[in-house]
XYZ file of C-alpha atoms in Angstrom:
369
model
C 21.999 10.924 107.732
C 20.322 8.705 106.348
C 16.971 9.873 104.006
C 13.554 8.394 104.123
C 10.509 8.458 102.095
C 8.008 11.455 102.208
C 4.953 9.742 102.499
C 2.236 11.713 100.470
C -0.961 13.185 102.778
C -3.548 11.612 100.627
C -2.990 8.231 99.129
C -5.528 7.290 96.483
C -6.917 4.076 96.829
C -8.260 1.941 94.301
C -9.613 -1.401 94.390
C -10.589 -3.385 91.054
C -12.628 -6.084 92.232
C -14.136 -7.019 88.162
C -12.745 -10.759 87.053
C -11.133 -10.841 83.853
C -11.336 -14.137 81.999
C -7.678 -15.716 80.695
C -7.955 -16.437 76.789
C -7.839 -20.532 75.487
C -4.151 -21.239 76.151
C -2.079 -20.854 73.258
C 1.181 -23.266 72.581
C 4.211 -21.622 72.207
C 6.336 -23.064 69.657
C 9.586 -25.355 69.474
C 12.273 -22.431 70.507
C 15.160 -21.579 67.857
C 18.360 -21.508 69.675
C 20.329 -17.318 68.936
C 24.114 -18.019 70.598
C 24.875 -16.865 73.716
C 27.351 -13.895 72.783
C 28.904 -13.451 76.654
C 28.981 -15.338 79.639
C 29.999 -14.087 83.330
C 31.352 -17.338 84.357
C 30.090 -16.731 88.020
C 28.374 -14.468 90.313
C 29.377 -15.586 93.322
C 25.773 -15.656 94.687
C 22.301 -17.303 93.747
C 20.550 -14.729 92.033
C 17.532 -13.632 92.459
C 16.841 -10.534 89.942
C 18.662 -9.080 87.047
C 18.467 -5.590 85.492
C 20.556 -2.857 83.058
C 21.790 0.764 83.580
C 22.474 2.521 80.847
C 25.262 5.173 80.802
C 24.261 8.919 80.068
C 26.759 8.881 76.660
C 28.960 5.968 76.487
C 26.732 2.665 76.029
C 29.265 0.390 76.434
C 29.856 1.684 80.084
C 26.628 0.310 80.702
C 25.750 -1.829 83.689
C 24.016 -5.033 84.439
C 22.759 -5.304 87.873
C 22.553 -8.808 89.991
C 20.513 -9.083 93.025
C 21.253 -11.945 95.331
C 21.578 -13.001 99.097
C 24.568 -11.430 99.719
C 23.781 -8.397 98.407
C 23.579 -6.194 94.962
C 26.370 -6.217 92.679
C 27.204 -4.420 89.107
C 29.325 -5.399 86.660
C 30.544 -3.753 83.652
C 28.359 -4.268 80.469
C 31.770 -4.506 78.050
C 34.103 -6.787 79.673
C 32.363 -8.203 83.057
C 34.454 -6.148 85.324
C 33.017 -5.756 88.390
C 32.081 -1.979 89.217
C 30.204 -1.219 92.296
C 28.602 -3.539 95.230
C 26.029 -3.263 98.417
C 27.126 -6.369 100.910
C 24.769 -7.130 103.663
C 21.717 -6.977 101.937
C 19.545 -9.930 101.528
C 17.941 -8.715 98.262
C 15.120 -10.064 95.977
C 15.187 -8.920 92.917
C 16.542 -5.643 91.327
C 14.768 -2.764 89.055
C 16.154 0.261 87.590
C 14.569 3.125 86.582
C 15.427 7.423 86.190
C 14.280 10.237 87.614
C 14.076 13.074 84.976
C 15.263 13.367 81.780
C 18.369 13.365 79.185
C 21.818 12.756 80.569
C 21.392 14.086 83.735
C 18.356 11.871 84.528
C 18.993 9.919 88.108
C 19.235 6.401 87.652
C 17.110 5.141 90.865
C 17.556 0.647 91.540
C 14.943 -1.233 93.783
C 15.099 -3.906 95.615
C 13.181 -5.866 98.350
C 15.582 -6.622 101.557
C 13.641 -9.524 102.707
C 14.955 -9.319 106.342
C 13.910 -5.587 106.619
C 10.588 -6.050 105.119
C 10.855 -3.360 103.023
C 11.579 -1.863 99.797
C 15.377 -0.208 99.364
C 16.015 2.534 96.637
C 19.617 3.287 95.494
C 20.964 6.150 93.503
C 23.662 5.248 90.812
C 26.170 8.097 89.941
C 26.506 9.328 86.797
C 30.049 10.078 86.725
C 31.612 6.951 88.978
C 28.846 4.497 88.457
C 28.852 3.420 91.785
C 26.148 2.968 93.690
C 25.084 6.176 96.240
C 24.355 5.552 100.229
C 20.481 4.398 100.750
C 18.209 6.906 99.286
C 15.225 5.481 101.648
C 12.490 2.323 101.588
C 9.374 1.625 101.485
C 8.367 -0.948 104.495
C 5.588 -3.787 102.934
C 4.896 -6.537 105.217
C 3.674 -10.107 104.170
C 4.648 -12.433 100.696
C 5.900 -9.959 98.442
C 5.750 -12.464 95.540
C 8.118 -9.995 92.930
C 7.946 -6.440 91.808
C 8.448 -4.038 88.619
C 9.728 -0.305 88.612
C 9.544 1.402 85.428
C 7.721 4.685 83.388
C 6.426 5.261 80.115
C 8.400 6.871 77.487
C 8.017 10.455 77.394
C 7.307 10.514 81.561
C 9.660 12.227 83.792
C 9.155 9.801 86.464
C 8.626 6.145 87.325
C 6.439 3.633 89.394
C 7.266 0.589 91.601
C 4.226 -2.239 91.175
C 4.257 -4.729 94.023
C 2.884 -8.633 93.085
C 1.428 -9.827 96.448
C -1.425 -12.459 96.292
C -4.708 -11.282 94.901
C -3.101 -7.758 94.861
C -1.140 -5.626 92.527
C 0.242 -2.215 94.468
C 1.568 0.231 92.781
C 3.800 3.662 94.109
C 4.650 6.932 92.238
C 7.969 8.548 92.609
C 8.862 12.070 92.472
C 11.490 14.235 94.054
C 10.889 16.787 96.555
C 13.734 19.296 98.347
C 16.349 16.783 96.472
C 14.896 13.947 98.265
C 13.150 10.911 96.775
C 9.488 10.443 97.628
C 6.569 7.976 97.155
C 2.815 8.878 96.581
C 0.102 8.166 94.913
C -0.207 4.475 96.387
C -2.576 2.611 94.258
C -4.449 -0.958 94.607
C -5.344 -3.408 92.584
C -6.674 -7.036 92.599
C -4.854 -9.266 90.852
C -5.444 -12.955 90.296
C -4.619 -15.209 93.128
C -1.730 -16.774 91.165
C -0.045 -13.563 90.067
C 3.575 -14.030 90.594
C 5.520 -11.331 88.075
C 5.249 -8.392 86.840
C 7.033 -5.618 83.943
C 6.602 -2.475 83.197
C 5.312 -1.345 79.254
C 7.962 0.787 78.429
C 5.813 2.896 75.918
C 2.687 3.240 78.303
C 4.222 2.739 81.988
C 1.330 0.612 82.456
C 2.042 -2.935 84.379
C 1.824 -6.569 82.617
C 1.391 -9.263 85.284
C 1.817 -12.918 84.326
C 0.037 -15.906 86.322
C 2.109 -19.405 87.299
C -0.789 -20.574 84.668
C 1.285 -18.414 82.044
C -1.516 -15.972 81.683
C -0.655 -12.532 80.919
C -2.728 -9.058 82.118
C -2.046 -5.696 81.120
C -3.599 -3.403 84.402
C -4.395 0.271 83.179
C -4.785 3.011 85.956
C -8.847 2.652 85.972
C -11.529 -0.376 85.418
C -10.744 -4.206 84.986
C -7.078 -5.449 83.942
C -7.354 -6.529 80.180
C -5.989 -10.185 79.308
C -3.144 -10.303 77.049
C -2.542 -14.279 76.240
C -2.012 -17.328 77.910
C 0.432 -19.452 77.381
C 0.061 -23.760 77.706
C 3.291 -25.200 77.879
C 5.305 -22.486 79.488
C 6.371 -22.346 83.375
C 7.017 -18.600 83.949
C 9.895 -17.968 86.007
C 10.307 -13.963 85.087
C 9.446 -11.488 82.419
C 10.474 -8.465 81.083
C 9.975 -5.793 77.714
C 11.527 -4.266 75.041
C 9.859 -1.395 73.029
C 11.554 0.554 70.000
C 10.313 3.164 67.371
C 10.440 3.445 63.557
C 8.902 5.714 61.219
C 5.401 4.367 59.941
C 4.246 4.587 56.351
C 3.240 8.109 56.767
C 6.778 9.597 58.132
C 4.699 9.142 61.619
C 6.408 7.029 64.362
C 5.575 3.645 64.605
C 6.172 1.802 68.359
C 6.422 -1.980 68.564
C 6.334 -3.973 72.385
C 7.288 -7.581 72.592
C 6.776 -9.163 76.364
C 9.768 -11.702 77.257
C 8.761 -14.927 79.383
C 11.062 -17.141 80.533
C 10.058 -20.521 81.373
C 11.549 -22.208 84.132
C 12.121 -25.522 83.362
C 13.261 -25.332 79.735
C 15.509 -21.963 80.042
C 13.674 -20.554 76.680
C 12.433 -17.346 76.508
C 8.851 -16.492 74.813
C 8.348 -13.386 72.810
C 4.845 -12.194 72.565
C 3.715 -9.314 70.732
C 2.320 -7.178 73.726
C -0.455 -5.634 71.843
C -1.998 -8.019 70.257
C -0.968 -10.882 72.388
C 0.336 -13.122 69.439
C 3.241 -15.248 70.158
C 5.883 -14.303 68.144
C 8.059 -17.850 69.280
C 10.537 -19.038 71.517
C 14.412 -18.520 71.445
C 16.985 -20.710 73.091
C 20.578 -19.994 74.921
C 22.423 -22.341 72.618
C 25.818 -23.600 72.890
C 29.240 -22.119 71.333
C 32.647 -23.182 71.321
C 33.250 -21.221 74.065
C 30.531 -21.397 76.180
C 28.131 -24.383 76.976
C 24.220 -24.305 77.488
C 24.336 -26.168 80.795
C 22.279 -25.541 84.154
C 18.885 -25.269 85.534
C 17.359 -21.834 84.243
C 17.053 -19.073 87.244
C 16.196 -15.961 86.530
C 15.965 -13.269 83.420
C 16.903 -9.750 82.823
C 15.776 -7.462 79.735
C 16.929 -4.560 78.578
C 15.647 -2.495 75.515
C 18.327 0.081 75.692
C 21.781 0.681 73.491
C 23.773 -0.879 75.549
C 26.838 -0.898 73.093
C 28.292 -3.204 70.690
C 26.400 -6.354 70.061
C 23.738 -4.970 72.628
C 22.947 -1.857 70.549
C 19.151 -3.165 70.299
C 19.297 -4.377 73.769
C 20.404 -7.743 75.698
C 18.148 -10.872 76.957
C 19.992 -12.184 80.294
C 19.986 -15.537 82.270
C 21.381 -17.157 84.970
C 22.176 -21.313 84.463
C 23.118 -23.795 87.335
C 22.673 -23.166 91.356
C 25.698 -23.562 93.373
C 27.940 -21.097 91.242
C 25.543 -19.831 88.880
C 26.642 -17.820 85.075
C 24.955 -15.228 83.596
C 24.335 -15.879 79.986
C 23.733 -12.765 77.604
C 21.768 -13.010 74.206
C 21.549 -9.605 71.698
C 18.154 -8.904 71.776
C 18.319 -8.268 67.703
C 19.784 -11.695 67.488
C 16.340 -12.716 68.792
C 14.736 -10.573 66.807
C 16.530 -11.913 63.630
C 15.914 -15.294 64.867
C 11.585 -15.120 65.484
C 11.760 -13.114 62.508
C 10.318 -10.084 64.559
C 10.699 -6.295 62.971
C 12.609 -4.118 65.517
C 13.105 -0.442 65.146
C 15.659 2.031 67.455
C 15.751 1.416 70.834
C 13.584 3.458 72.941
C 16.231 5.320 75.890
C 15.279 4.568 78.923
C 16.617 7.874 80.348
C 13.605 9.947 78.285
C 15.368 12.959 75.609
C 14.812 16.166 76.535
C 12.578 18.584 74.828
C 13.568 20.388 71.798
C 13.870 24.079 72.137
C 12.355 26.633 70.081
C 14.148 26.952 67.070
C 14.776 30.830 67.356
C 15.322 29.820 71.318
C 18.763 31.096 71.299
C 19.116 33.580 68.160
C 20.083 36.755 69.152
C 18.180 40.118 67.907
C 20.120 42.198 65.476
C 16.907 44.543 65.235
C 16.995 45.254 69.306
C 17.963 48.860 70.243
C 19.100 49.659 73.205
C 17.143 53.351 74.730
């Protein structure tokens, strides 16, 4: 049978109606080209979002996710291969995120069936890595423009964000009687020309980026905050990566870098998300093996081990329209490039809390009366 959402009884409803001013425009610099390290020669489809599952112990049995027309597809993050697929689906865009924590954590995708109207969640098995039987959806009429899914580090659960114009919605998601719910429906306005969104890895909070290249970082309460703005960049998708290192005092240190791709170049901007500096610009560039031809479509971060090259993450984008390739970039290759200092990925699954240390010691002073 098939499962649908739990709506919540009370929805809280919040409407920020305070303007926030976009900084002077800032010019991104010349991009350095990193080489592309894999190519997927073609997805079959035109793709219209791209995200990364990460395996519970084996990172190189990660996925990477492609949205499309004809449906959702995953492909195998060492060698290609594909692994799972939904047909029938026109879907825009795809988003991963987990339910709970550690291993066992439930990898949950999203992704808007434009025919339906409405929101479709997925599970992804642990063991098979196929994708599970529709978990549910979340109906949303009108221009849904793009959407982010994603929670902060430490959090046990995750939140969809919805770009519509002049509105930024946002849904919690929990688990109730093993089924997936929604609650907690949130909204925000947004500037008119909102068209993206990510999700801060380290505070679950959303970024939303303008088609003026302007980016906004919207806490739960009071006015979205502006980020940058960017002059000569065309934004045609963003995404994050946060890691951790230890800071001068033994204390962890957390660094966030926002991706932007632009759409008519194919580069990808890295901006430092807390202060807003632009860190540069890296390229796809050309290897012996694979070329750097083809309009720029659409981009997929990750942040997580995925294995091998990709233990610091990958940078992903599609080139050309009528058979498109996915291109794949290490993220520390970027990093090495724009000179940027990375620490250890951040999992996206959460860790579990540490037990007690005397948790499981057993009593040799107990007697027994």
């Amino acid at each position: 049978m098939r499962k649908f959402f739990l709506a919540a009884a009370v929805f809280a409803l919040a409407a920020c109606s305070q303007k926030t001013e976009a900084p002077a425009p800032v010019e991104t610099p010349e991009p350095i080209g990193v080489s592309t390290a894999h190519e997927l020669p073609s997805v079959g489809f035109s793709p219209t979002g791209i995200d990364f599952w990460t395996h519970p112990n084996v990172a190189f049995n990660a996925l990477i996710i492609v949205a499309g027309a004809d449906g959702i597809v995953s492909y195998n993050m060492e060698d290609g291969v594909e692994v799972s697929r939904v047909p029938g689906v026109n879907a825009h865009g795809a988003a991963v995120s987990y339910l709970g924590l550690g291993p066992t954590a439930r990898g949950l995708l999203v992704s808007y069936d434009t025919e339906a109207e409405a929101f479709k969640v997925y599970a992804i098995d642990n063991v098979t890595r196929n994708f599970q039987p529709e978990l549910g959806e979340i109906p949303v009429r009108g221009n849904v423009r793009s959407f982010c899914f994603g929670r902060a580090a430490g959090e046990s659960s995750p939140s969809l964000f919805i770009v519509q114009k002049g509105e930024l919605t946002s849904y919690d998601f929990g688990i109730e009687a093993e089924n997936v719910k929604v609650s907690n429906m949130q909204s925000f306005t947004a500037p008119a020309d909102a068209t993206d969104c990510t999700v801060d890895p380290l505070t679950g909070e959303a970024i939303v980026v303008t088609q003026a290249g302007a980016l906004y970082r919207f806490a739960s309460e009071g006015a979205p905050s502006a980020i940058t703005t960017l002059a000569n960049v065309k934004p045609a998708g963003i995404g994050m990566i946060a890691s951790a290192s230890e800071g001068e005092n033994g204390e962890a240190a957390f660094g966030a870098h926002v991706f932007l791709l632009g759409g008519e170049t194919g580069a990808v901007a890295v901006i430092d998300a807390p202060s807003g500096k632009v860190a540069g610009a890296a390229s796809f560039a050309a290897t012996d093996e694979i070329d750097a031809e083809g309009a720029p479509g659409v981009l997929g971060v990750s942040g997580a081990n995925l294995g091998g090259l990709y233990r610091n993450g990958a940078v992903a984008v599609t080139f050309g329209s009528e058979a498109p390739a996915l291109r794949l970039i290490p993220a520390n290759g970027v990093a090495n490039a724009l000179g940027i200092e990375t620490g250890d990925p951040i999992e996206p699954r959460g860790t579990l809390p540490e037990a007690e240390d005397d948790s499981l010691l057993i009593r040799t002073d107990f007697n027994l009366e």
